[in-house]
Amino acid sequence: MIKKIFVAGHRGMVGGAIMRTLRARGIPADHIITRTHAELDLTEQSQVRAFFASERIDQVYLAAARVGGIHANNTYPADFIYSNLMLEAVVVHEAFKAGVKQLLFLGSSCIYPRLALQPMAEDVLLTGKLEPTNEPYAVAKIAGIKLCESYNRQYGSSHGIDYRSVMPTNLYGPGDSYHPENSHVLPAMIRRFHEARVANLPSATIWGTGTPKREFLYVDDMAAACIHVMQLPRATLDLHVQPMQGHINVGSGQDLSIAELAELVKVAVGYQGAIEFDTSKPDGTPRKLLDVSCLNELGWKASTPLKDGIARAYEDFLRSTRTSG
């Protein structure tokens, strides 16, 4: 029997990719349930309760979140912690109350300590201080992991629920935000190099020193990993996770410096000028590379090379620019 699946955050980059992947795998459109923010505010408990009561959902992909880069996290810390805490608490609790058996919560690699040993395995969670620039968001995401673990521990056997968590690395691709101030590093670079190329500028400036290292994963790979994890038999998953360490890292397993990333984006965009670095701007965490050995052992690996993914992301940027224009 085909399940009724709620993709929370379907207009976002990850939610959109999950929808594309579900459809590509043969799930009929009328079995994939979505709501816009105007139709359903996921932070409002009464609305979410009524939604679950009326829709009889079997499975939830909780991809909805308030997200942004360093600038946005520094500027709106209260908004980030409040919105994300409320959203995940309301959705997880009301899904449970409505009898939803399967839920997948999407976190973020910023949950790990700023100076964690690299690559970061799942067991380094809560072993050190977080990166200050996105601490409120990270705390909310950690709470989401613990929500899922706690509901499993208390109600897994008695109510047959199975709530799982995945921690993606830096994602990019179709549906990304290319906002000039509030976007993440890769889409921000795409916009900056594109505008420099169009204006024929002699140089383009990147925030920070260029030395921090980052890992990137194409968003459709992330969607495939989410569905893979959701479909794993519980007995198989239990061989790799623990009741109070139930999350799974999702990444490519490879990283590169921001300066190296800038060179790749520059080539993809076709910009011919120089790259300059504004060292007065913050770098953020020195390195963020996930240990993805657990997911690899569970039978999944990323398949999209970074160079190919950036080219597709630039095509998406051009489409979004034409549409907004």
PDB file of N, CA and C in Angstrom, residues 12 63 69-70 76 81 88 90 126 153 165 175-176 178 202 223-224 231 263 266 273 293 315 323:
ATOM      1  N   GLY A  12      11.147  24.764  -0.156  1.00  0.00           N
ATOM      2  CA  GLY A  12      12.568  24.950   0.086  1.00  0.00           C
ATOM      3  C   GLY A  12      13.395  24.054  -0.817  1.00  0.00           C
ATOM      4  N   ALA A  63      11.488  18.818   6.468  1.00  0.00           N
ATOM      5  CA  ALA A  63      12.542  19.602   5.824  1.00  0.00           C
ATOM      6  C   ALA A  63      12.329  21.098   6.002  1.00  0.00           C
ATOM      7  N   GLY A  69      22.697  32.188   6.017  1.00  0.00           N
ATOM      8  CA  GLY A  69      24.138  32.149   6.168  1.00  0.00           C
ATOM      9  C   GLY A  69      24.606  32.885   7.417  1.00  0.00           C
ATOM     10  N   ILE A  70      25.908  33.191   7.462  1.00  0.00           N
ATOM     11  CA  ILE A  70      26.497  33.848   8.638  1.00  0.00           C
ATOM     12  C   ILE A  70      25.816  35.179   8.926  1.00  0.00           C
ATOM     13  N   TYR A  76      19.630  37.863  12.984  1.00  0.00           N
ATOM     14  CA  TYR A  76      18.306  37.445  13.467  1.00  0.00           C
ATOM     15  C   TYR A  76      18.388  36.227  14.403  1.00  0.00           C
ATOM     16  N   ILE A  81      16.251  30.862  16.517  1.00  0.00           N
ATOM     17  CA  ILE A  81      16.055  29.862  17.562  1.00  0.00           C
ATOM     18  C   ILE A  81      14.572  29.653  17.848  1.00  0.00           C
ATOM     19  N   GLU A  88       9.743  22.471  15.003  1.00  0.00           N
ATOM     20  CA  GLU A  88      10.026  21.037  15.186  1.00  0.00           C
ATOM     21  C   GLU A  88       9.253  20.456  16.369  1.00  0.00           C
ATOM     22  N   VAL A  90       6.325  21.425  17.567  1.00  0.00           N
ATOM     23  CA  VAL A  90       4.913  21.302  17.199  1.00  0.00           C
ATOM     24  C   VAL A  90       4.690  20.154  16.219  1.00  0.00           C
ATOM     25  N   LEU A 126      27.565  17.426  21.192  1.00  0.00           N
ATOM     26  CA  LEU A 126      27.522  17.855  22.600  1.00  0.00           C
ATOM     27  C   LEU A 126      28.822  17.612  23.359  1.00  0.00           C
ATOM     28  N   ARG A 153      12.318   6.702  22.426  1.00  0.00           N
ATOM     29  CA  ARG A 153      12.610   6.015  23.679  1.00  0.00           C
ATOM     30  C   ARG A 153      11.346   5.807  24.522  1.00  0.00           C
ATOM     31  N   SER A 165      16.617  10.893  12.286  1.00  0.00           N
ATOM     32  CA  SER A 165      17.242  12.192  12.018  1.00  0.00           C
ATOM     33  C   SER A 165      18.448  12.019  11.102  1.00  0.00           C
ATOM     34  N   GLY A 175      16.697  25.365  -6.478  1.00  0.00           N
ATOM     35  CA  GLY A 175      15.851  25.852  -5.406  1.00  0.00           C
ATOM     36  C   GLY A 175      16.591  26.580  -4.311  1.00  0.00           C
ATOM     37  N   ASP A 176      17.898  26.764  -4.455  1.00  0.00           N
ATOM     38  CA  ASP A 176      18.691  27.457  -3.443  1.00  0.00           C
ATOM     39  C   ASP A 176      18.329  28.939  -3.413  1.00  0.00           C
ATOM     40  N   TYR A 178      19.609  32.734  -3.557  1.00  0.00           N
ATOM     41  CA  TYR A 178      20.751  33.501  -4.061  1.00  0.00           C
ATOM     42  C   TYR A 178      20.679  34.950  -3.582  1.00  0.00           C
ATOM     43  N   PRO A 202      36.897  44.144 -12.656  1.00  0.00           N
ATOM     44  CA  PRO A 202      38.245  43.565 -12.652  1.00  0.00           C
ATOM     45  C   PRO A 202      38.452  42.533 -11.546  1.00  0.00           C
ATOM     46  N   ALA A 223      18.368  14.338  -1.078  1.00  0.00           N
ATOM     47  CA  ALA A 223      17.018  13.784  -1.124  1.00  0.00           C
ATOM     48  C   ALA A 223      17.053  12.264  -1.245  1.00  0.00           C
ATOM     49  N   ALA A 224      17.955  11.774  -2.095  1.00  0.00           N
ATOM     50  CA  ALA A 224      18.095  10.322  -2.257  1.00  0.00           C
ATOM     51  C   ALA A 224      18.533   9.664  -0.949  1.00  0.00           C
ATOM     52  N   GLN A 231      13.722   4.379   4.371  1.00  0.00           N
ATOM     53  CA  GLN A 231      13.279   3.049   3.960  1.00  0.00           C
ATOM     54  C   GLN A 231      14.072   1.904   4.593  1.00  0.00           C
ATOM     55  N   GLU A 263      37.435  29.296  -6.962  1.00  0.00           N
ATOM     56  CA  GLU A 263      38.001  29.039  -8.290  1.00  0.00           C
ATOM     57  C   GLU A 263      37.057  28.180  -9.136  1.00  0.00           C
ATOM     58  N   LYS A 266      34.074  30.369 -10.116  1.00  0.00           N
ATOM     59  CA  LYS A 266      34.535  31.341 -11.115  1.00  0.00           C
ATOM     60  C   LYS A 266      34.559  30.719 -12.507  1.00  0.00           C
ATOM     61  N   GLY A 273      37.891  37.771 -14.128  1.00  0.00           N
ATOM     62  CA  GLY A 273      38.627  38.694 -13.266  1.00  0.00           C
ATOM     63  C   GLY A 273      39.336  38.005 -12.114  1.00  0.00           C
ATOM     64  N   SER A 293      30.943   7.519   7.234  1.00  0.00           N
ATOM     65  CA  SER A 293      31.161   6.075   7.172  1.00  0.00           C
ATOM     66  C   SER A 293      29.922   5.287   7.577  1.00  0.00           C
ATOM     67  N   GLU A 315      23.041  27.028 -13.631  1.00  0.00           N
ATOM     68  CA  GLU A 315      21.884  27.000 -14.544  1.00  0.00           C
ATOM     69  C   GLU A 315      20.601  27.353 -13.792  1.00  0.00           C
ATOM     70  N   THR A 323      13.221  34.326 -14.168  1.00  0.00           N
ATOM     71  CA  THR A 323      11.855  34.262 -13.651  1.00  0.00           C
ATOM     72  C   THR A 323      11.538  35.481 -12.800  1.00  0.00           C
TER      73      THR A 323
END
